[in-house]
PDB file of N, CA and C in Angstrom:
ATOM      1  N   UNK A  19     132.664  -7.645 102.872  1.00  0.00           N
ATOM      2  CA  UNK A  19     131.949  -8.007 101.658  1.00  0.00           C
ATOM      3  C   UNK A  19     132.962  -8.601 100.622  1.00  0.00           C
ATOM      4  N   UNK A  20     132.462  -9.512  99.835  1.00  0.00           N
ATOM      5  CA  UNK A  20     133.336 -10.314  98.911  1.00  0.00           C
ATOM      6  C   UNK A  20     133.908  -9.415  97.790  1.00  0.00           C
ATOM      7  N   UNK A  21     133.160  -8.473  97.268  1.00  0.00           N
ATOM      8  CA  UNK A  21     133.568  -7.656  96.146  1.00  0.00           C
ATOM      9  C   UNK A  21     134.335  -6.429  96.546  1.00  0.00           C
ATOM     10  N   UNK A  22     134.399  -6.133  97.837  1.00  0.00           N
ATOM     11  CA  UNK A  22     135.090  -4.975  98.329  1.00  0.00           C
ATOM     12  C   UNK A  22     136.645  -5.115  98.157  1.00  0.00           C
ATOM     13  N   UNK A  23     137.223  -4.088  97.698  1.00  0.00           N
ATOM     14  CA  UNK A  23     138.682  -4.015  97.461  1.00  0.00           C
ATOM     15  C   UNK A  23     139.371  -3.160  98.511  1.00  0.00           C
ATOM     16  N   UNK A  24     140.597  -3.579  98.864  1.00  0.00           N
ATOM     17  CA  UNK A  24     141.405  -2.804  99.814  1.00  0.00           C
ATOM     18  C   UNK A  24     142.734  -2.468  99.116  1.00  0.00           C
ATOM     19  N   UNK A  25     143.216  -1.283  99.405  1.00  0.00           N
ATOM     20  CA  UNK A  25     144.533  -0.834  98.797  1.00  0.00           C
ATOM     21  C   UNK A  25     145.643  -1.524  99.549  1.00  0.00           C
ATOM     22  N   UNK A  26     146.654  -1.957  98.787  1.00  0.00           N
ATOM     23  CA  UNK A  26     147.833  -2.652  99.331  1.00  0.00           C
ATOM     24  C   UNK A  26     149.017  -2.034  98.648  1.00  0.00           C
ATOM     25  N   UNK A  27     150.043  -1.697  99.395  1.00  0.00           N
ATOM     26  CA  UNK A  27     151.305  -1.244  98.897  1.00  0.00           C
ATOM     27  C   UNK A  27     152.417  -2.079  99.393  1.00  0.00           C
ATOM     28  N   UNK A  28     153.270  -2.588  98.513  1.00  0.00           N
ATOM     29  CA  UNK A  28     154.303  -3.504  99.002  1.00  0.00           C
ATOM     30  C   UNK A  28     155.579  -3.432  98.135  1.00  0.00           C
ATOM     31  N   UNK A  29     156.647  -4.036  98.520  1.00  0.00           N
ATOM     32  CA  UNK A  29     157.849  -4.087  97.731  1.00  0.00           C
ATOM     33  C   UNK A  29     158.156  -5.544  97.371  1.00  0.00           C
ATOM     34  N   UNK A  30     158.510  -5.817  96.182  1.00  0.00           N
ATOM     35  CA  UNK A  30     158.771  -7.174  95.734  1.00  0.00           C
ATOM     36  C   UNK A  30     160.146  -7.272  95.175  1.00  0.00           C
ATOM     37  N   UNK A  31     160.659  -8.473  94.962  1.00  0.00           N
ATOM     38  CA  UNK A  31     161.982  -8.656  94.442  1.00  0.00           C
ATOM     39  C   UNK A  31     161.909  -8.277  92.950  1.00  0.00           C
ATOM     40  N   UNK A  32     163.166  -8.011  92.392  1.00  0.00           N
ATOM     41  CA  UNK A  32     163.252  -7.687  90.975  1.00  0.00           C
ATOM     42  C   UNK A  32     162.639  -8.802  90.111  1.00  0.00           C
ATOM     43  N   UNK A  33     162.926 -10.022  90.494  1.00  0.00           N
ATOM     44  CA  UNK A  33     162.350 -11.174  89.772  1.00  0.00           C
ATOM     45  C   UNK A  33     160.852 -11.147  89.699  1.00  0.00           C
ATOM     46  N   UNK A  34     160.211 -10.929  90.886  1.00  0.00           N
ATOM     47  CA  UNK A  34     158.798 -10.846  90.964  1.00  0.00           C
ATOM     48  C   UNK A  34     158.249  -9.681  90.169  1.00  0.00           C
ATOM     49  N   UNK A  35     158.928  -8.568  90.189  1.00  0.00           N
ATOM     50  CA  UNK A  35     158.488  -7.380  89.480  1.00  0.00           C
ATOM     51  C   UNK A  35     158.479  -7.690  87.999  1.00  0.00           C
ATOM     52  N   UNK A  36     159.561  -8.321  87.464  1.00  0.00           N
ATOM     53  CA  UNK A  36     159.666  -8.642  86.049  1.00  0.00           C
ATOM     54  C   UNK A  36     158.542  -9.665  85.673  1.00  0.00           C
ATOM     55  N   UNK A  37     158.271 -10.571  86.525  1.00  0.00           N
ATOM     56  CA  UNK A  37     157.182 -11.495  86.231  1.00  0.00           C
ATOM     57  C   UNK A  37     155.817 -10.795  86.103  1.00  0.00           C
ATOM     58  N   UNK A  38     155.549  -9.861  87.099  1.00  0.00           N
ATOM     59  CA  UNK A  38     154.318  -9.151  87.016  1.00  0.00           C
ATOM     60  C   UNK A  38     154.238  -8.289  85.704  1.00  0.00           C
ATOM     61  N   UNK A  39     155.282  -7.615  85.462  1.00  0.00           N
ATOM     62  CA  UNK A  39     155.364  -6.810  84.169  1.00  0.00           C
ATOM     63  C   UNK A  39     155.161  -7.683  82.934  1.00  0.00           C
ATOM     64  N   UNK A  40     155.775  -8.814  82.894  1.00  0.00           N
ATOM     65  CA  UNK A  40     155.656  -9.727  81.771  1.00  0.00           C
ATOM     66  C   UNK A  40     154.224 -10.292  81.699  1.00  0.00           C
ATOM     67  N   UNK A  41     153.535 -10.560  82.801  1.00  0.00           N
ATOM     68  CA  UNK A  41     152.174 -10.967  82.774  1.00  0.00           C
ATOM     69  C   UNK A  41     151.279  -9.990  82.099  1.00  0.00           C
ATOM     70  N   UNK A  42     151.549  -8.714  82.474  1.00  0.00           N
ATOM     71  CA  UNK A  42     150.740  -7.583  81.911  1.00  0.00           C
ATOM     72  C   UNK A  42     151.094  -7.356  80.412  1.00  0.00           C
ATOM     73  N   UNK A  43     152.347  -7.287  80.122  1.00  0.00           N
ATOM     74  CA  UNK A  43     152.764  -7.024  78.731  1.00  0.00           C
ATOM     75  C   UNK A  43     152.352  -8.077  77.709  1.00  0.00           C
ATOM     76  N   UNK A  44     152.239  -9.354  78.195  1.00  0.00           N
ATOM     77  CA  UNK A  44     151.869 -10.370  77.282  1.00  0.00           C
ATOM     78  C   UNK A  44     150.368 -10.604  77.265  1.00  0.00           C
ATOM     79  N   UNK A  45     149.572  -9.777  78.056  1.00  0.00           N
ATOM     80  CA  UNK A  45     148.200  -9.931  78.095  1.00  0.00           C
ATOM     81  C   UNK A  45     147.612 -11.058  78.973  1.00  0.00           C
ATOM     82  N   UNK A  46     148.503 -11.688  79.796  1.00  0.00           N
ATOM     83  CA  UNK A  46     148.045 -12.686  80.714  1.00  0.00           C
ATOM     84  C   UNK A  46     147.275 -12.078  81.822  1.00  0.00           C
ATOM     85  N   UNK A  47     147.553 -10.783  82.142  1.00  0.00           N
ATOM     86  CA  UNK A  47     146.771 -10.092  83.171  1.00  0.00           C
ATOM     87  C   UNK A  47     146.640  -8.665  82.653  1.00  0.00           C
ATOM     88  N   UNK A  48     145.675  -7.945  83.233  1.00  0.00           N
ATOM     89  CA  UNK A  48     145.447  -6.574  82.804  1.00  0.00           C
ATOM     90  C   UNK A  48     146.062  -5.533  83.792  1.00  0.00           C
ATOM     91  N   UNK A  49     146.415  -6.072  85.008  1.00  0.00           N
ATOM     92  CA  UNK A  49     146.905  -5.140  86.016  1.00  0.00           C
ATOM     93  C   UNK A  49     147.759  -5.918  87.009  1.00  0.00           C
ATOM     94  N   UNK A  50     148.491  -5.162  87.848  1.00  0.00           N
ATOM     95  CA  UNK A  50     149.212  -5.775  88.942  1.00  0.00           C
ATOM     96  C   UNK A  50     148.247  -6.430  89.872  1.00  0.00           C
ATOM     97  N   UNK A  51     147.103  -5.809  90.144  1.00  0.00           N
ATOM     98  CA  UNK A  51     146.172  -6.401  91.060  1.00  0.00           C
ATOM     99  C   UNK A  51     145.671  -7.735  90.564  1.00  0.00           C
ATOM    100  N   UNK A  52     145.455  -7.860  89.245  1.00  0.00           N
ATOM    101  CA  UNK A  52     144.976  -9.158  88.669  1.00  0.00           C
ATOM    102  C   UNK A  52     146.050 -10.228  88.832  1.00  0.00           C
ATOM    103  N   UNK A  53     147.375  -9.892  88.674  1.00  0.00           N
ATOM    104  CA  UNK A  53     148.441 -10.848  88.874  1.00  0.00           C
ATOM    105  C   UNK A  53     148.442 -11.316  90.326  1.00  0.00           C
ATOM    106  N   UNK A  54     148.335 -10.371  91.283  1.00  0.00           N
ATOM    107  CA  UNK A  54     148.412 -10.696  92.661  1.00  0.00           C
ATOM    108  C   UNK A  54     147.180 -11.511  93.136  1.00  0.00           C
ATOM    109  N   UNK A  55     146.031 -11.097  92.682  1.00  0.00           N
ATOM    110  CA  UNK A  55     144.780 -11.869  92.988  1.00  0.00           C
ATOM    111  C   UNK A  55     144.903 -13.315  92.439  1.00  0.00           C
ATOM    112  N   UNK A  56     145.420 -13.431  91.187  1.00  0.00           N
ATOM    113  CA  UNK A  56     145.561 -14.806  90.699  1.00  0.00           C
ATOM    114  C   UNK A  56     146.481 -15.676  91.510  1.00  0.00           C
ATOM    115  N   UNK A  57     147.613 -15.081  91.848  1.00  0.00           N
ATOM    116  CA  UNK A  57     148.611 -15.843  92.738  1.00  0.00           C
ATOM    117  C   UNK A  57     147.987 -16.176  94.042  1.00  0.00           C
ATOM    118  N   UNK A  58     147.261 -15.327  94.709  1.00  0.00           N
ATOM    119  CA  UNK A  58     146.637 -15.542  95.906  1.00  0.00           C
ATOM    120  C   UNK A  58     145.570 -16.647  95.806  1.00  0.00           C
ATOM    121  N   UNK A  59     144.804 -16.600  94.738  1.00  0.00           N
ATOM    122  CA  UNK A  59     143.719 -17.609  94.548  1.00  0.00           C
ATOM    123  C   UNK A  59     144.359 -18.991  94.388  1.00  0.00           C
ATOM    124  N   UNK A  60     145.478 -19.106  93.731  1.00  0.00           N
ATOM    125  CA  UNK A  60     146.230 -20.365  93.499  1.00  0.00           C
ATOM    126  C   UNK A  60     146.725 -20.842  94.855  1.00  0.00           C
ATOM    127  N   UNK A  61     147.284 -19.969  95.629  1.00  0.00           N
ATOM    128  CA  UNK A  61     147.741 -20.323  96.980  1.00  0.00           C
ATOM    129  C   UNK A  61     146.639 -20.853  97.865  1.00  0.00           C
ATOM    130  N   UNK A  62     145.425 -20.152  97.841  1.00  0.00           N
ATOM    131  CA  UNK A  62     144.307 -20.620  98.614  1.00  0.00           C
ATOM    132  C   UNK A  62     143.843 -22.001  98.219  1.00  0.00           C
ATOM    133  N   UNK A  63     143.835 -22.199  96.855  1.00  0.00           N
ATOM    134  CA  UNK A  63     143.409 -23.551  96.361  1.00  0.00           C
ATOM    135  C   UNK A  63     144.356 -24.593  96.895  1.00  0.00           C
ATOM    136  N   UNK A  64     145.721 -24.326  96.838  1.00  0.00           N
ATOM    137  CA  UNK A  64     146.662 -25.328  97.287  1.00  0.00           C
ATOM    138  C   UNK A  64     146.498 -25.594  98.762  1.00  0.00           C
ATOM    139  N   UNK A  65     146.291 -24.528  99.587  1.00  0.00           N
ATOM    140  CA  UNK A  65     146.063 -24.720 101.017  1.00  0.00           C
ATOM    141  C   UNK A  65     144.833 -25.544 101.267  1.00  0.00           C
ATOM    142  N   UNK A  66     143.703 -25.225 100.574  1.00  0.00           N
ATOM    143  CA  UNK A  66     142.443 -25.913 100.723  1.00  0.00           C
ATOM    144  C   UNK A  66     142.603 -27.417 100.409  1.00  0.00           C
ATOM    145  N   UNK A  67     143.349 -27.723  99.295  1.00  0.00           N
ATOM    146  CA  UNK A  67     143.567 -29.113  98.886  1.00  0.00           C
ATOM    147  C   UNK A  67     144.396 -29.862  99.929  1.00  0.00           C
ATOM    148  N   UNK A  68     145.384 -29.223 100.412  1.00  0.00           N
ATOM    149  CA  UNK A  68     146.256 -29.792 101.477  1.00  0.00           C
ATOM    150  C   UNK A  68     145.417 -30.099 102.765  1.00  0.00           C
ATOM    151  N   UNK A  69     144.591 -29.142 103.113  1.00  0.00           N
ATOM    152  CA  UNK A  69     143.765 -29.313 104.293  1.00  0.00           C
ATOM    153  C   UNK A  69     142.774 -30.457 104.095  1.00  0.00           C
ATOM    154  N   UNK A  70     142.154 -30.534 102.898  1.00  0.00           N
ATOM    155  CA  UNK A  70     141.256 -31.660 102.624  1.00  0.00           C
ATOM    156  C   UNK A  70     141.995 -32.990 102.638  1.00  0.00           C
ATOM    157  N   UNK A  71     143.135 -33.025 102.086  1.00  0.00           N
ATOM    158  CA  UNK A  71     143.911 -34.267 102.125  1.00  0.00           C
ATOM    159  C   UNK A  71     144.268 -34.688 103.537  1.00  0.00           C
ATOM    160  N   UNK A  72     144.692 -33.712 104.337  1.00  0.00           N
ATOM    161  CA  UNK A  72     145.023 -33.985 105.762  1.00  0.00           C
ATOM    162  C   UNK A  72     143.806 -34.487 106.511  1.00  0.00           C
ATOM    163  N   UNK A  73     142.648 -33.792 106.291  1.00  0.00           N
ATOM    164  CA  UNK A  73     141.438 -34.169 107.053  1.00  0.00           C
ATOM    165  C   UNK A  73     140.898 -35.508 106.600  1.00  0.00           C
ATOM    166  N   UNK A  74     141.012 -35.756 105.275  1.00  0.00           N
ATOM    167  CA  UNK A  74     140.540 -37.128 104.752  1.00  0.00           C
ATOM    168  C   UNK A  74     141.460 -38.249 105.294  1.00  0.00           C
ATOM    169  N   UNK A  75     142.754 -38.001 105.361  1.00  0.00           N
ATOM    170  CA  UNK A  75     143.616 -39.013 105.848  1.00  0.00           C
ATOM    171  C   UNK A  75     143.285 -39.262 107.376  1.00  0.00           C
ATOM    172  N   UNK A  76     143.103 -38.168 108.134  1.00  0.00           N
ATOM    173  CA  UNK A  76     142.779 -38.335 109.542  1.00  0.00           C
ATOM    174  C   UNK A  76     141.496 -39.105 109.745  1.00  0.00           C
ATOM    175  N   UNK A  77     140.485 -38.778 108.874  1.00  0.00           N
ATOM    176  CA  UNK A  77     139.258 -39.520 108.984  1.00  0.00           C
ATOM    177  C   UNK A  77     139.404 -40.990 108.733  1.00  0.00           C
ATOM    178  N   UNK A  78     140.075 -41.322 107.705  1.00  0.00           N
ATOM    179  CA  UNK A  78     140.194 -42.771 107.392  1.00  0.00           C
ATOM    180  C   UNK A  78     141.142 -43.450 108.382  1.00  0.00           C
ATOM    181  N   UNK A  79     142.138 -42.748 108.890  1.00  0.00           N
ATOM    182  CA  UNK A  79     143.037 -43.329 109.980  1.00  0.00           C
ATOM    183  C   UNK A  79     142.265 -43.551 111.279  1.00  0.00           C
ATOM    184  N   UNK A  80     141.156 -42.844 111.504  1.00  0.00           N
ATOM    185  CA  UNK A  80     140.411 -42.977 112.740  1.00  0.00           C
ATOM    186  C   UNK A  80     139.358 -44.059 112.691  1.00  0.00           C
ATOM    187  N   UNK A  81     139.141 -44.657 111.554  1.00  0.00           N
ATOM    188  CA  UNK A  81     138.038 -45.641 111.362  1.00  0.00           C
ATOM    189  C   UNK A  81     138.435 -46.944 112.014  1.00  0.00           C
ATOM    190  N   UNK A  82     137.398 -47.587 112.564  1.00  0.00           N
ATOM    191  CA  UNK A  82     137.583 -48.986 113.033  1.00  0.00           C
ATOM    192  C   UNK A  82     137.773 -49.870 111.852  1.00  0.00           C
ATOM    193  N   UNK A  83     138.241 -51.089 112.125  1.00  0.00           N
ATOM    194  CA  UNK A  83     138.428 -52.089 110.991  1.00  0.00           C
ATOM    195  C   UNK A  83     137.110 -52.228 110.223  1.00  0.00           C
ATOM    196  N   UNK A  84     136.025 -52.446 110.963  1.00  0.00           N
ATOM    197  CA  UNK A  84     134.715 -52.737 110.250  1.00  0.00           C
ATOM    198  C   UNK A  84     134.292 -51.464 109.517  1.00  0.00           C
ATOM    199  N   UNK A  85     134.426 -50.324 110.053  1.00  0.00           N
ATOM    200  CA  UNK A  85     134.063 -49.072 109.299  1.00  0.00           C
ATOM    201  C   UNK A  85     134.942 -48.901 108.104  1.00  0.00           C
ATOM    202  N   UNK A  86     136.198 -49.231 108.134  1.00  0.00           N
ATOM    203  CA  UNK A  86     137.142 -49.133 107.053  1.00  0.00           C
ATOM    204  C   UNK A  86     136.669 -50.126 105.934  1.00  0.00           C
ATOM    205  N   UNK A  87     136.320 -51.263 106.300  1.00  0.00           N
ATOM    206  CA  UNK A  87     135.757 -52.257 105.280  1.00  0.00           C
ATOM    207  C   UNK A  87     134.530 -51.729 104.611  1.00  0.00           C
ATOM    208  N   UNK A  88     133.614 -51.141 105.420  1.00  0.00           N
ATOM    209  CA  UNK A  88     132.398 -50.637 104.864  1.00  0.00           C
ATOM    210  C   UNK A  88     132.659 -49.517 103.889  1.00  0.00           C
ATOM    211  N   UNK A  89     133.615 -48.590 104.261  1.00  0.00           N
ATOM    212  CA  UNK A  89     133.998 -47.466 103.414  1.00  0.00           C
ATOM    213  C   UNK A  89     134.586 -48.017 102.076  1.00  0.00           C
ATOM    214  N   UNK A  90     135.418 -49.034 102.187  1.00  0.00           N
ATOM    215  CA  UNK A  90     136.081 -49.616 100.983  1.00  0.00           C
ATOM    216  C   UNK A  90     134.985 -50.238 100.081  1.00  0.00           C
ATOM    217  N   UNK A  91     133.984 -50.907 100.675  1.00  0.00           N
ATOM    218  CA  UNK A  91     132.902 -51.483  99.865  1.00  0.00           C
ATOM    219  C   UNK A  91     132.121 -50.395  99.202  1.00  0.00           C
ATOM    220  N   UNK A  92     131.784 -49.374  99.924  1.00  0.00           N
ATOM    221  CA  UNK A  92     131.077 -48.234  99.296  1.00  0.00           C
ATOM    222  C   UNK A  92     131.788 -47.567  98.224  1.00  0.00           C
ATOM    223  N   UNK A  93     133.136 -47.402  98.355  1.00  0.00           N
ATOM    224  CA  UNK A  93     133.946 -46.858  97.362  1.00  0.00           C
ATOM    225  C   UNK A  93     134.034 -47.693  96.097  1.00  0.00           C
ATOM    226  N   UNK A  94     134.121 -49.039  96.295  1.00  0.00           N
ATOM    227  CA  UNK A  94     134.090 -49.898  95.131  1.00  0.00           C
ATOM    228  C   UNK A  94     132.746 -49.822  94.366  1.00  0.00           C
ATOM    229  N   UNK A  95     131.687 -49.816  95.165  1.00  0.00           N
ATOM    230  CA  UNK A  95     130.377 -49.709  94.505  1.00  0.00           C
ATOM    231  C   UNK A  95     130.222 -48.394  93.706  1.00  0.00           C
ATOM    232  N   UNK A  96     130.655 -47.303  94.348  1.00  0.00           N
ATOM    233  CA  UNK A  96     130.584 -46.075  93.652  1.00  0.00           C
ATOM    234  C   UNK A  96     131.391 -46.005  92.380  1.00  0.00           C
ATOM    235  N   UNK A  97     132.603 -46.660  92.448  1.00  0.00           N
ATOM    236  CA  UNK A  97     133.481 -46.755  91.273  1.00  0.00           C
ATOM    237  C   UNK A  97     132.844 -47.492  90.146  1.00  0.00           C
ATOM    238  N   UNK A  98     132.214 -48.621  90.516  1.00  0.00           N
ATOM    239  CA  UNK A  98     131.471 -49.437  89.474  1.00  0.00           C
ATOM    240  C   UNK A  98     130.374 -48.567  88.831  1.00  0.00           C
ATOM    241  N   UNK A  99     129.623 -47.758  89.629  1.00  0.00           N
ATOM    242  CA  UNK A  99     128.572 -46.918  89.145  1.00  0.00           C
ATOM    243  C   UNK A  99     129.059 -45.871  88.162  1.00  0.00           C
ATOM    244  N   UNK A 100     130.138 -45.221  88.582  1.00  0.00           N
ATOM    245  CA  UNK A 100     130.734 -44.235  87.801  1.00  0.00           C
ATOM    246  C   UNK A 100     131.228 -44.804  86.429  1.00  0.00           C
ATOM    247  N   UNK A 101     131.778 -45.985  86.438  1.00  0.00           N
ATOM    248  CA  UNK A 101     132.207 -46.684  85.217  1.00  0.00           C
ATOM    249  C   UNK A 101     131.042 -46.854  84.227  1.00  0.00           C
ATOM    250  N   UNK A 102     129.816 -46.990  84.750  1.00  0.00           N
ATOM    251  CA  UNK A 102     128.663 -47.230  83.859  1.00  0.00           C
ATOM    252  C   UNK A 102     128.075 -45.974  83.296  1.00  0.00           C
ATOM    253  N   UNK A 103     128.539 -44.871  83.736  1.00  0.00           N
ATOM    254  CA  UNK A 103     128.004 -43.599  83.240  1.00  0.00           C
ATOM    255  C   UNK A 103     128.643 -43.252  81.878  1.00  0.00           C
ATOM    256  N   UNK A 104     127.820 -42.962  80.928  1.00  0.00           N
ATOM    257  CA  UNK A 104     128.338 -42.566  79.610  1.00  0.00           C
ATOM    258  C   UNK A 104     128.468 -41.053  79.577  1.00  0.00           C
ATOM    259  N   UNK A 105     129.710 -40.580  79.815  1.00  0.00           N
ATOM    260  CA  UNK A 105     130.060 -39.225  79.848  1.00  0.00           C
ATOM    261  C   UNK A 105     130.048 -38.524  78.474  1.00  0.00           C
ATOM    262  N   UNK A 106     130.086 -39.309  77.418  1.00  0.00           N
ATOM    263  CA  UNK A 106     130.240 -38.746  76.061  1.00  0.00           C
ATOM    264  C   UNK A 106     128.856 -38.688  75.360  1.00  0.00           C
ATOM    265  N   UNK A 107     127.871 -39.213  76.006  1.00  0.00           N
ATOM    266  CA  UNK A 107     126.740 -39.164  75.255  1.00  0.00           C
ATOM    267  C   UNK A 107     125.423 -39.315  75.415  1.00  0.00           C
TER     268      UNK A 107
END
């Protein structure tokens, strides 16, 4: 289950320990668990972005010349459409 918590006990470097304590003492986090969860969430996002980048590059590298031209045309059309959207108002 997503909300279920598991106990974890570990040893960290002095530098990491000071960082965790500083995050808590400055109010950036309320607990060691919050610091660890935040760090793990950032790591997962970085891994997900790297995987998306890798998969996207593999997709475009696998396209035939005609398919690549079609993708480029669609990208250009979408770019023009986005430019026409008034995001401010």
